[in-house]
Coordinates of C-alpha atoms in Angstrom, one line a residue:
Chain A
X6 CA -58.5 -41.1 51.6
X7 CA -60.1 -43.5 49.2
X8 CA -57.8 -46.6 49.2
X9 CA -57.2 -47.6 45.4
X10 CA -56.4 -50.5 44.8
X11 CA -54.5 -49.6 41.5
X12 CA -52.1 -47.9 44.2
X13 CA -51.9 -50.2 46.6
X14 CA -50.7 -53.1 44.1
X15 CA -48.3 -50.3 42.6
X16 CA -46.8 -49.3 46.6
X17 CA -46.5 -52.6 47.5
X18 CA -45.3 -54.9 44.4
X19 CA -42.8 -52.1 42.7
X20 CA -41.4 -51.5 46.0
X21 CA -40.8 -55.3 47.0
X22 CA -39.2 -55.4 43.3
X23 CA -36.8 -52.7 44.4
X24 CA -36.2 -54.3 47.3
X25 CA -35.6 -57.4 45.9
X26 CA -32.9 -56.2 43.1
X27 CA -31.1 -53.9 45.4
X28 CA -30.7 -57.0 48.2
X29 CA -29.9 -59.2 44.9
X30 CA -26.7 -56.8 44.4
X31 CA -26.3 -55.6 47.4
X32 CA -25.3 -59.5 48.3
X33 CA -24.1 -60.3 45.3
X34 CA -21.3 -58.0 45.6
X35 CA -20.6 -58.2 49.1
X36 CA -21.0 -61.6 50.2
X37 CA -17.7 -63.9 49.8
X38 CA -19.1 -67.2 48.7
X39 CA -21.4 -66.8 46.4
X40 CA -24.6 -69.3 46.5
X41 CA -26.6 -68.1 43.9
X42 CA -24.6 -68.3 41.1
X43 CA -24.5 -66.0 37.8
X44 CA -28.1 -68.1 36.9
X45 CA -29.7 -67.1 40.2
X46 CA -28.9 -63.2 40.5
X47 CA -30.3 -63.3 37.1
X48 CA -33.1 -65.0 38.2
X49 CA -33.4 -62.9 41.3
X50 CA -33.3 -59.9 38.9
X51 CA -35.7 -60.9 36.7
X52 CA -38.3 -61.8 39.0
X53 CA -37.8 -58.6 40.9
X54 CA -38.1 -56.9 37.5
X55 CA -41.3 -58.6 36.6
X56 CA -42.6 -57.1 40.0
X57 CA -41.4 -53.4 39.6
X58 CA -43.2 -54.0 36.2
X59 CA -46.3 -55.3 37.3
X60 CA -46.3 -52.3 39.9
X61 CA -46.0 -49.9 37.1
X62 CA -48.5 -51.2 34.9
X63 CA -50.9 -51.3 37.8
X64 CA -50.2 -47.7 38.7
X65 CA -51.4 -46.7 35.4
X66 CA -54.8 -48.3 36.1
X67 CA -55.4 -44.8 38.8
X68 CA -55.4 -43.2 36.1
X69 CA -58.1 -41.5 34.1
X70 CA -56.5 -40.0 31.0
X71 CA -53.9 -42.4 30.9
X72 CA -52.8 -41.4 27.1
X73 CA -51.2 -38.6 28.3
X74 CA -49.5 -40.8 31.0
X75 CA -46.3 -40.3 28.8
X76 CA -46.0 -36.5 29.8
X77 CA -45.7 -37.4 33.5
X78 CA -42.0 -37.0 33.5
X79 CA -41.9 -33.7 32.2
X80 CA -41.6 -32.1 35.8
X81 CA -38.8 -33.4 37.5
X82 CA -37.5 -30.0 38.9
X83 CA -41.1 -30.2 41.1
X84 CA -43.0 -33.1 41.3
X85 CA -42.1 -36.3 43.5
X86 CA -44.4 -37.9 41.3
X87 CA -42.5 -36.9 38.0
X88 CA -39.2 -38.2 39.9
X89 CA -40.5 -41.4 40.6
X90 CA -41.9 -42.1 37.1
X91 CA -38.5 -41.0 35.6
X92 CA -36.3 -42.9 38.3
X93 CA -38.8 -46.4 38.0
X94 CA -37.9 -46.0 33.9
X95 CA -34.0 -45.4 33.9
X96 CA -34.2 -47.8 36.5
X97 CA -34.6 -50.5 33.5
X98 CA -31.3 -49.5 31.7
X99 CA -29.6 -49.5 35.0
X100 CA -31.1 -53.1 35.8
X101 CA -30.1 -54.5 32.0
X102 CA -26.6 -53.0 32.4
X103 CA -25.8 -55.2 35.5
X104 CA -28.1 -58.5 34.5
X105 CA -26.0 -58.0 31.8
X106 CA -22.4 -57.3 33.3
X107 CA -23.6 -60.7 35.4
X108 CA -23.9 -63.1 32.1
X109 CA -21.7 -61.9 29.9
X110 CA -19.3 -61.8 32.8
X111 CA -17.7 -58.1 31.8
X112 CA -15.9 -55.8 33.3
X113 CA -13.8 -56.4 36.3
X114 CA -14.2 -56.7 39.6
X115 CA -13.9 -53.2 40.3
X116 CA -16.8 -52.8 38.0
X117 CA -19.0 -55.3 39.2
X118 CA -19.1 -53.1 42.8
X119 CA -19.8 -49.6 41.0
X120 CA -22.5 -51.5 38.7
X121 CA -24.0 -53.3 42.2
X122 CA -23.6 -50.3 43.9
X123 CA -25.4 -48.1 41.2
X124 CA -28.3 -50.5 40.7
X125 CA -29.1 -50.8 44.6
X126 CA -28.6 -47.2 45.6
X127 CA -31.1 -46.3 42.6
X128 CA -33.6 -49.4 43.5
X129 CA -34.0 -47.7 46.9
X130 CA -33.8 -44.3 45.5
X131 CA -37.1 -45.1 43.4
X132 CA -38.6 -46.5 46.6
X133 CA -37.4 -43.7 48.8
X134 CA -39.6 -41.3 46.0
X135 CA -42.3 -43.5 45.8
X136 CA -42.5 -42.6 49.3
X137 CA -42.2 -38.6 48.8
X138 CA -45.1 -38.8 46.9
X139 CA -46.8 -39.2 49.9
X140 CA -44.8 -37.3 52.3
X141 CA -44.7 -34.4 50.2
X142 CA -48.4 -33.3 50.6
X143 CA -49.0 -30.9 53.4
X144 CA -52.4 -31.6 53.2
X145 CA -52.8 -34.9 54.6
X146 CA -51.0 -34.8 57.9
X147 CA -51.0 -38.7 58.2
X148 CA -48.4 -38.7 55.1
X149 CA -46.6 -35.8 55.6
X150 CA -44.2 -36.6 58.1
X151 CA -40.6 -38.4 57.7
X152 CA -41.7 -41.9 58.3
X153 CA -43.5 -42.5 55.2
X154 CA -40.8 -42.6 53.0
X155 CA -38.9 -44.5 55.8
X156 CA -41.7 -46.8 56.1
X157 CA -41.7 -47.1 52.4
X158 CA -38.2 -48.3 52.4
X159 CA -37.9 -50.6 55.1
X160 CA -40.6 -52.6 53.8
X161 CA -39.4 -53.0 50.2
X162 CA -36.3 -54.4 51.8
X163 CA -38.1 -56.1 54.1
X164 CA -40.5 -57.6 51.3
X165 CA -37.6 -58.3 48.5
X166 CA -35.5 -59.8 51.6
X167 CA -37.6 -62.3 52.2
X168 CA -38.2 -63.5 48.5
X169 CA -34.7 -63.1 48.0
X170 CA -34.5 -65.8 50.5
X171 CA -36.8 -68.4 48.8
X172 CA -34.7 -67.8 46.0
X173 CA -31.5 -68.5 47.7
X174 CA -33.0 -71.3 49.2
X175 CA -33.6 -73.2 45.8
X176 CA -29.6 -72.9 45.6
X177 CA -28.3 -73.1 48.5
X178 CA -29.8 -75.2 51.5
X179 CA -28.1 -73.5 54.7
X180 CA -28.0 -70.0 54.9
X181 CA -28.1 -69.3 58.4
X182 CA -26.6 -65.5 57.9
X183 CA -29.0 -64.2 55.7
X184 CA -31.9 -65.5 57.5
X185 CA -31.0 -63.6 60.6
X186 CA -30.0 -60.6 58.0
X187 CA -34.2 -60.9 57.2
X188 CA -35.1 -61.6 60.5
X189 CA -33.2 -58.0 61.7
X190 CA -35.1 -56.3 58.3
X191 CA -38.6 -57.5 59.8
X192 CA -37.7 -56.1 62.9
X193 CA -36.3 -52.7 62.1
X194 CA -39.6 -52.6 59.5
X195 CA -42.0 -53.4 62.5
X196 CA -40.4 -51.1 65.2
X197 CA -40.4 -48.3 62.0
X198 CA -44.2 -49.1 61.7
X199 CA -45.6 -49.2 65.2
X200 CA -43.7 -45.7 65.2
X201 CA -45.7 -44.7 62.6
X202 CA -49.0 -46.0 64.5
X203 CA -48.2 -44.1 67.7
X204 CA -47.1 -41.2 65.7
X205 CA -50.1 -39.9 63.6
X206 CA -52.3 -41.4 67.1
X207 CA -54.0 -37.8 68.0
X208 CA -55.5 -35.6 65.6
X209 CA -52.7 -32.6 65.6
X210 CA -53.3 -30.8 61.9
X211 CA -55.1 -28.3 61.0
X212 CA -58.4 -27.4 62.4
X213 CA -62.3 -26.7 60.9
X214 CA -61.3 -22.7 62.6
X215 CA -58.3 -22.1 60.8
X216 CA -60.2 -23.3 57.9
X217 CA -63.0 -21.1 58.1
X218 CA -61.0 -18.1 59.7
X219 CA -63.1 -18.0 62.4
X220 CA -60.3 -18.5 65.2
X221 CA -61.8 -17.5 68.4
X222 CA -65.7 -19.4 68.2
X223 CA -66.5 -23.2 67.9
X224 CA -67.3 -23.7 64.1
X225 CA -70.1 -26.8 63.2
X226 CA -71.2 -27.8 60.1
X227 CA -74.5 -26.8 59.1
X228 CA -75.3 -28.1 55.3
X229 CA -72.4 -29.7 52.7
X230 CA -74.7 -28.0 50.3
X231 CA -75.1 -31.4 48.0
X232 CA -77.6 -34.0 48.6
X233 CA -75.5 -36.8 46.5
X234 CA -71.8 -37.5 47.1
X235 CA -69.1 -35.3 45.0
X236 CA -65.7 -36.3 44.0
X237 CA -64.3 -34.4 47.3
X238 CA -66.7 -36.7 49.5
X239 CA -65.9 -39.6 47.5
X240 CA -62.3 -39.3 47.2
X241 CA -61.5 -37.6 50.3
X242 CA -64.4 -38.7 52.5
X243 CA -63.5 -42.3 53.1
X244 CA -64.3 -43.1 56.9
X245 CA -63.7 -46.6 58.6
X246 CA -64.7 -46.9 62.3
X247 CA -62.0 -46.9 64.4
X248 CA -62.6 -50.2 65.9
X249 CA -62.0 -52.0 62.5
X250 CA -59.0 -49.6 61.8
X251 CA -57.5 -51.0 64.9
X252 CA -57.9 -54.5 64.3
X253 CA -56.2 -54.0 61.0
X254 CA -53.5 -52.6 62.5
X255 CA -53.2 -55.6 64.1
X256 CA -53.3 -57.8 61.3
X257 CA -51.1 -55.8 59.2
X258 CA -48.5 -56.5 62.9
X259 CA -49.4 -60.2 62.8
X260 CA -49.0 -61.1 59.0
X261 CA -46.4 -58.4 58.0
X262 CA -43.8 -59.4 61.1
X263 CA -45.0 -61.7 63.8
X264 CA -45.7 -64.7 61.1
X265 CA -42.7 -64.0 58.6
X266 CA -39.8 -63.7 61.8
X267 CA -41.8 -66.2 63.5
X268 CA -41.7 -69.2 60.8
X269 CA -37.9 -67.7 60.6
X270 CA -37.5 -68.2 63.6
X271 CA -38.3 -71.5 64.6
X272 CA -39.6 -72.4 61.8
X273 CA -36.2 -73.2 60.0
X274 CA -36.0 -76.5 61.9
X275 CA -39.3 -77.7 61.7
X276 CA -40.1 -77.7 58.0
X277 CA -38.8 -77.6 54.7
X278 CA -36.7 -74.7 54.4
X279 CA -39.0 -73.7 51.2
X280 CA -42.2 -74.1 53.0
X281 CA -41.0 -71.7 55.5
X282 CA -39.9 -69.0 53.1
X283 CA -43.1 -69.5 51.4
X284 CA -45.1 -68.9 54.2
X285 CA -43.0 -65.5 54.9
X286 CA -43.3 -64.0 51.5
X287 CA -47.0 -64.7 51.8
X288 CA -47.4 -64.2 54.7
X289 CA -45.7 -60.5 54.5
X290 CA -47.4 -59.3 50.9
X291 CA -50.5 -60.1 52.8
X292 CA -49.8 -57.9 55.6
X293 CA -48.0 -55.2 53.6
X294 CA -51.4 -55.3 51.6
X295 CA -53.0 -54.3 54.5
X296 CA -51.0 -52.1 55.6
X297 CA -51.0 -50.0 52.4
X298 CA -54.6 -50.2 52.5
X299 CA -54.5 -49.1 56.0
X300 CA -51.8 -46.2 54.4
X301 CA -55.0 -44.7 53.1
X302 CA -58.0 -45.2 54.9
X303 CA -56.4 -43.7 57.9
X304 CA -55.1 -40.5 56.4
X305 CA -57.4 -37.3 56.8
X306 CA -57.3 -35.1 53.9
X307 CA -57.8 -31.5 55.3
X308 CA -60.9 -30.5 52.7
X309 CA -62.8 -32.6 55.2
X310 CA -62.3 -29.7 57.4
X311 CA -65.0 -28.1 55.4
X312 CA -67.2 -30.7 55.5
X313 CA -67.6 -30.7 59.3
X314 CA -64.5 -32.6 60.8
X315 CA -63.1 -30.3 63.6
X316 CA -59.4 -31.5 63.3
X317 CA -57.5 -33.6 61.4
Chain B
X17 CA -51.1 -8.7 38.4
X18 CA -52.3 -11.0 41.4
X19 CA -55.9 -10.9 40.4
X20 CA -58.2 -12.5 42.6
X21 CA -61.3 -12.5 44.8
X22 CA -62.5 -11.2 48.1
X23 CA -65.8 -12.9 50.0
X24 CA -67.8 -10.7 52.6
X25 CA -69.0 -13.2 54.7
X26 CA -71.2 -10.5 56.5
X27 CA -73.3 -10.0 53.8
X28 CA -73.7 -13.7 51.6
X29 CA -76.7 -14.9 52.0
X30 CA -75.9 -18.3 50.8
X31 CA -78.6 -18.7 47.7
X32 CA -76.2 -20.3 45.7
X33 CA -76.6 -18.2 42.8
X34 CA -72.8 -17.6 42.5
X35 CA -72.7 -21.5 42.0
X36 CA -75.3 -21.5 39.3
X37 CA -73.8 -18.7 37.5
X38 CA -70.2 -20.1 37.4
X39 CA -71.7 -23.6 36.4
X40 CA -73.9 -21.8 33.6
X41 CA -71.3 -20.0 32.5
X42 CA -68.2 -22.4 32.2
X43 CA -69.9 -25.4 31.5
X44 CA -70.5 -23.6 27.6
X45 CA -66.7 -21.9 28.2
X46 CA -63.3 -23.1 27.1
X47 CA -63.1 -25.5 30.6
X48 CA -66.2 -27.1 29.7
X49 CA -68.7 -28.8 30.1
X50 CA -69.1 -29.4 33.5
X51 CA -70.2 -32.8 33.4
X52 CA -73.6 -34.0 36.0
X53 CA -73.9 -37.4 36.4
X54 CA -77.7 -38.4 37.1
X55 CA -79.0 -34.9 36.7
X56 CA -82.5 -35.9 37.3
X57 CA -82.1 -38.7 39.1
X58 CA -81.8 -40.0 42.5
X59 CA -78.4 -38.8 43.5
X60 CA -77.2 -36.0 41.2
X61 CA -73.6 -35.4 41.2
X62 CA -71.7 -33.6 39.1
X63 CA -68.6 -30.9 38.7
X64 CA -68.8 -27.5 40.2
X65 CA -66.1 -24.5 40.4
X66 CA -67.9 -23.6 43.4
X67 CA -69.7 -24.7 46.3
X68 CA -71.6 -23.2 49.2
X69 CA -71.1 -24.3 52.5
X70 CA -73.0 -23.5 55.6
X71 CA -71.6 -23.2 59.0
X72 CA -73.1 -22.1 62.3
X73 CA -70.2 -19.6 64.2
X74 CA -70.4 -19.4 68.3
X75 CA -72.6 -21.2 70.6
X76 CA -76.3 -20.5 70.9
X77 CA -77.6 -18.3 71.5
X78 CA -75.1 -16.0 70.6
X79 CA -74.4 -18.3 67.5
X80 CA -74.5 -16.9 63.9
X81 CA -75.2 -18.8 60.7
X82 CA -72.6 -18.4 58.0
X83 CA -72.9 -18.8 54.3
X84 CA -69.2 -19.9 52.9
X85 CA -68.7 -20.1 49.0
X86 CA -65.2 -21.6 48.3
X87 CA -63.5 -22.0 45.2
X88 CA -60.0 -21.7 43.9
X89 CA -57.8 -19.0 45.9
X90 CA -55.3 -19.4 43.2
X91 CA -52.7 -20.0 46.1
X92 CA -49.8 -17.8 45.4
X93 CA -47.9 -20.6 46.0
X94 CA -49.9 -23.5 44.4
X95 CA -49.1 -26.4 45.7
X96 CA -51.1 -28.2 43.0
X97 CA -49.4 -26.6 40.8
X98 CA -45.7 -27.6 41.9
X99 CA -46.7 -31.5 42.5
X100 CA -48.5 -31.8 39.0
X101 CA -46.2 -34.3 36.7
X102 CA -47.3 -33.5 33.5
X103 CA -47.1 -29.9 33.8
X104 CA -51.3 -29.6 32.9
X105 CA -51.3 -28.0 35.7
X106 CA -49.9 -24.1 35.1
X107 CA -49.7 -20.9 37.0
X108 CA -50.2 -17.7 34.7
X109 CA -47.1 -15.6 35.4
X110 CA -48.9 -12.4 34.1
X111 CA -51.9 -12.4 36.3
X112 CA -51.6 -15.3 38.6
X113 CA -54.4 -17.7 37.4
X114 CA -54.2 -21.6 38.1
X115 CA -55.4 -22.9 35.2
X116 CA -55.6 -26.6 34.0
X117 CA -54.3 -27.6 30.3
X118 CA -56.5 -30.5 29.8
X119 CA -54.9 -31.3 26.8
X120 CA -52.1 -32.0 28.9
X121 CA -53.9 -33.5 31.9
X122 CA -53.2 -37.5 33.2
X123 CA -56.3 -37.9 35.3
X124 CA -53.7 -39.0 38.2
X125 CA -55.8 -36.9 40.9
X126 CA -52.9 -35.6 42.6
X127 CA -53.2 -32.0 42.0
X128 CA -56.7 -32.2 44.1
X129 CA -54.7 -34.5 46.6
X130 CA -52.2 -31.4 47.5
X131 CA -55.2 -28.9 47.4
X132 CA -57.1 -28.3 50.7
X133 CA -59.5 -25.8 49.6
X134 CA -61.2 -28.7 47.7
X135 CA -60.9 -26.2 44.3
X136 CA -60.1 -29.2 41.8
X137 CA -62.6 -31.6 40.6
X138 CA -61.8 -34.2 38.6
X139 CA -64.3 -35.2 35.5
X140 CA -64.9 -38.9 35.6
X141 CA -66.3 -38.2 32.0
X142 CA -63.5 -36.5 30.2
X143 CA -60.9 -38.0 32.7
X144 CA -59.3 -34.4 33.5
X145 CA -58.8 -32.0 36.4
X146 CA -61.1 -29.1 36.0
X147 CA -61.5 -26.2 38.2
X148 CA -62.2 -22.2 38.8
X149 CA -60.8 -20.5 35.9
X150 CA -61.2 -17.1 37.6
X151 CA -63.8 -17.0 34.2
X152 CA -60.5 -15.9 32.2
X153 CA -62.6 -16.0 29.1
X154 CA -64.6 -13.3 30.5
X155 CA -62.5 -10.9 32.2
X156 CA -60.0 -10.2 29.2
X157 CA -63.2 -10.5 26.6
X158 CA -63.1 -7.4 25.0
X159 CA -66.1 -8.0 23.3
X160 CA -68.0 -7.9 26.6
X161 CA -69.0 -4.1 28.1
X162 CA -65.8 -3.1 29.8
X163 CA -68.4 -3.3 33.7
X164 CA -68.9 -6.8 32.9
X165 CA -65.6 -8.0 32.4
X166 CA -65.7 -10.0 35.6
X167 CA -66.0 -13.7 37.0
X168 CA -69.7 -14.7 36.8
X169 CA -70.2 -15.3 40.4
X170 CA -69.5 -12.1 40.8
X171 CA -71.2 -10.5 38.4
X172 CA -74.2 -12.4 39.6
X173 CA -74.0 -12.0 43.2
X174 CA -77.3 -10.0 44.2
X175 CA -75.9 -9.4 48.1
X176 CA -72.5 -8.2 46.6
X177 CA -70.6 -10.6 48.9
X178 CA -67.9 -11.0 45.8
X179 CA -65.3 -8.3 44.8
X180 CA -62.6 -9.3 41.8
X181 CA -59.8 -7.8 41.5
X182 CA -56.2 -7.1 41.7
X183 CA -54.6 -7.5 44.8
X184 CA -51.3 -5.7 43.5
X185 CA -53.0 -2.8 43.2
X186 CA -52.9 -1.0 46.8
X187 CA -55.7 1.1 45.6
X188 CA -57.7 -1.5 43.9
X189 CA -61.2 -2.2 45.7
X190 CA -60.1 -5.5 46.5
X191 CA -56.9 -4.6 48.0
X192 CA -58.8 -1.4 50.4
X193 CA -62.0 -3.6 51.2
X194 CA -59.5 -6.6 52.4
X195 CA -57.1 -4.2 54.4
X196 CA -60.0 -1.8 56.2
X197 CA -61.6 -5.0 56.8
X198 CA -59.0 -7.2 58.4
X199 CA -59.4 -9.9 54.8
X200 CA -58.2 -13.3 56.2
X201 CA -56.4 -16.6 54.0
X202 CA -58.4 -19.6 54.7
X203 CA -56.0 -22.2 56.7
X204 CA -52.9 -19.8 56.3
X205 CA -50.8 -22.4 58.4
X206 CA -50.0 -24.1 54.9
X207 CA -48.1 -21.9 53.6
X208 CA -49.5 -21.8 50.1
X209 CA -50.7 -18.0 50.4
X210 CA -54.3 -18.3 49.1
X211 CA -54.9 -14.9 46.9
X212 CA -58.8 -15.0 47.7
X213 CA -59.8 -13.3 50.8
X214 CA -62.1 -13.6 53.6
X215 CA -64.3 -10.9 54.9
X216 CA -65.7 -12.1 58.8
X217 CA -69.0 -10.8 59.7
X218 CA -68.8 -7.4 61.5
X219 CA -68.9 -7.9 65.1
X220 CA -72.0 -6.5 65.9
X221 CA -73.7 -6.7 69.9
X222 CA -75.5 -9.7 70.5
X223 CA -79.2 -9.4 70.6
X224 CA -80.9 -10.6 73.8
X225 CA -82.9 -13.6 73.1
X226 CA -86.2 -15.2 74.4
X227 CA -85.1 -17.4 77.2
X228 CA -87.3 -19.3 79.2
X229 CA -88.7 -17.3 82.7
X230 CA -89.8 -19.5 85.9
X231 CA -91.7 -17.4 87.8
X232 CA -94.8 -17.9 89.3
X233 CA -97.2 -15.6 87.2
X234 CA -95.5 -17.4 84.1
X235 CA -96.6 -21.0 85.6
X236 CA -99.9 -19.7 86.3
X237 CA -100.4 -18.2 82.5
X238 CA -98.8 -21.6 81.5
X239 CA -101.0 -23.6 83.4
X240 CA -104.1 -22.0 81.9
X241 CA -103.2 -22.1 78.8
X242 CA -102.5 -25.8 78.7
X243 CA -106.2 -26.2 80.3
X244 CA -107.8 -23.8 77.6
X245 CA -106.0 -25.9 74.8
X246 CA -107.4 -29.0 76.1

């Protein structure tokens, strides 16, 4: 699949926003003392809403009619991608209701937790469909499997956990418990991913006979029939060489997970307690960069079946 | 109705014409045009309904070269249909069509994404989705003599390797030529219960081919003839 990078921005920054707001609550109402304050949830909130926002301006950049963009939640009852456009816009309401409930103060404490509780459960929701977008299409076999939307999750938590900590950090200047909390996040993410990588290892899908019908002889490709590229080759036809695939797996290992838990790690000692969260949340939007990219380049859509691949 | 078409792979000789009719014919139609970019120039590209692939079947020398036009199979259940968000993207209850509203349509590439029959093209020009219509401004043009009320690729077919029709009908010439002749769904595994059918080539016994005899009166024949070339 051609990797967009409209999409990749969208994946990546909308769902570290999501992460980000549903940790923000999430913490907000569970832990006893409470570091941040009133002024930094709702500066948490806002800066995870400016990401969710910058994610879904981006996505509209994939598109190539986008005046009709406003009909794309018209099809809820079918379409992951309806869902997620409809979740990722009453997802604002949602958000100004508890930023809200926060600086006014409202409501009880009883109503704090349902508010919280709302917010986070429909921040991972959004994530979680974001993810069925994918894992919804029979086609590519790469994406349709359970993980993605797994994957998805874990590393919009994973992402939002560890800005969530920089921002804590401006507050508070010892939070040994929610640094291990992140630490665990990175973990769980990287075991989910390397899952992943094993998991879509040999080609398994469909094959170029099933495609043609012809079951019982070995198929080959004679002619595509088009001397130029078409949008199937283009779109669909993407190929890296699997040497340079692997080494970006590793990358997406080393700046994703080993860096972030590693400066968590140790790190915590050695240098300002800032610093070290800064390196993390670079560290890991770099490697969840990659790894998005990596989301794409590696699947096989099944039309290339018909243009000589044998499996996919 | 379930209209639809079936493909006699035995008999397509793979000239293409299908492809040239349908793109004649829809790029003036309600779905059109059919945009080419660099028509005449160094790498042409452009939209097409449908393209001709060629495949060789079997191992040599008991190989066979196959001509394979593909467009949509208006899936019974269309998954390109059921994923589109804007709802551009519509199934005809009355006869089964996939058609494309572009009026409608987002650009957002996701229909083709969930199709793996390739059948949806989207027009970097117009910024929509097109694909096969099934030439529905043809076949319910009453205008048009009532034998010519079919899809242009198959009205144009000079091998007649294409058959419309309606597979509801048991008795419809789609329906018989598809059940006496075993019709098979391209990658039926899916699930998404392509209409359009596939006709294999009839199995037919293999001719004996030229292969290469070493014996002696061969070498000697060889042998002179190499010395009367030189």
């Amino acid at each position: 699949m051609h990797p967009a990078l409209s999409v990749i921005f969208f994946t990546v920054t909308s769902g570290a926003g999501y992460g980000l707001f549903a940790i923000t609550c999430l913490y907000n109402s569970i832990s006893q003392s409470h570091p941040l304050g009133d002024e930094g949830v709702l500066l948490s909130c806002a800066i995870a809403l400016g990401l969710i926002t910058f994610g879904l301006i981006s996505s509209t950049f994939h598109l190539a009619n986008p005046k009709n963009a406003w009909r794309a939640f018209s099809r809820v009852r079918t379409s992951w991608l309806a869902r997620e456009g409809l979740l990722a816009i009453l997802f604002y309401p949602i958000a100004a209701l508890y930023m809200v409930t926060i600086w006014k103060g409202i409501g009880g404490y009883n109503w704090l937790a349902v508010i919280s509780m709302l917010s986070a459960l429909w921040a991972i929701t959004t994530i979680f469909s974001t993810g069925m977008i994918y894992a919804c299409l029979k086609t590519i076999r790469q994406w349709h499997n359970a993980l993605t939307p797994i994957n998805y999750i874990l590393l919009g938590a994973m992402l939002g956990g560890l800005i969530f900590l920089f921002i804590v950090s401006m507050y508070e200047p010892v939070i040994t418990g929610l640094v291990v909390t992140s630490t665990y996040l990175i973990i769980i993410a990287a075991i989910a991913k390397i899952v992943y990588f094993f998991w879509i290892g040999t080609p398994a899908g469909p094959t170029i006979n099933t495609a043609t019908s012809f079951t019982r002889s070995m198929v080959r490709l004679l002619d595509v029939g088009h001397t130029a590229g078409t949008f199937l080759t283009e779109e669909f036809g993407y190929q890296v060489a699997r040497a340079r695939l692997i080494a970006l797996r590793w990358l997406v290992l080393l700046f994703a997970f080993a860096i972030p838990a590693l400066v968590l790690w140790v790190g915590v000692g050695l240098m300002p307690i800032s610093v070290v969260f800064a390196i993390a949340v670079i560290s890991g939007f770099i490697g969840v960069m990659i790894e998005r990219w990596l989301f794409f380049a590696e699947a096989r859509h099944v039309v290339n079946l018909y243009h000589g691949t044998q499996q996919c | 109705m379930k209209l639809g078409l079936v493909i006699d792979l035995d008999t397509c000789v793979g000239c293409n014409a299908c492809a040239v009719a349908c793109k004649q014919w829809n790029t003036s139609g309600t779905t059109g045009p059919l945009t080419d970019f660099e028509p005449y120039g160094k790498d042409p590209t452009g939209v097409w309904f449908n393209r001709i692939r060629n495949y060789e079947v079997g191992d040599y020398p008991n190989s066979k070269t196959v001509h394979f036009p593909m467009s949509c199979m208006h899936c019974d259940d269309a998954a390109c249909v059921t994923v589109c968000p804007t709802g551009a993207s519509y199934k005809r209850e009355e006869d089964g069509i996939v058609l494309v509203d572009q009026d409608k349509c987002m650009g957002c590439n996701y229909c083709a994404w969930a199709c793996p029959y390739g059948a949806r093209e989207l027009d970097r020009e117009d910024g929509v989705m097109k694909k096969c219509t099934l030439c529905v401004d043809r076949i319910y043009d009453e205008n048009l003599p009532e034998d010519e009320r079919k899809p242009a690729c198959v009205m144009t077919c000079p091998s007649h390797a294409r058959y419309f029709g309606d597979f509801d009908d048991p008795n419809s010439e789609v329906s018989i030529i598809s059940r006496e002749r075993n019709g098979e769904q391209l990658m039926p595994e899916l699930g998404y219960e392509p209409v359009n059918k596939y006709l294999r080539p009839r199995e037919k016994k293999n001719v004996d081919t030229y292969v290469n005899e070493t014996n002696s009166i061969k070498a000697v024949k060889d042998w002179v003839n190499r010395l009367v070339a030189r």
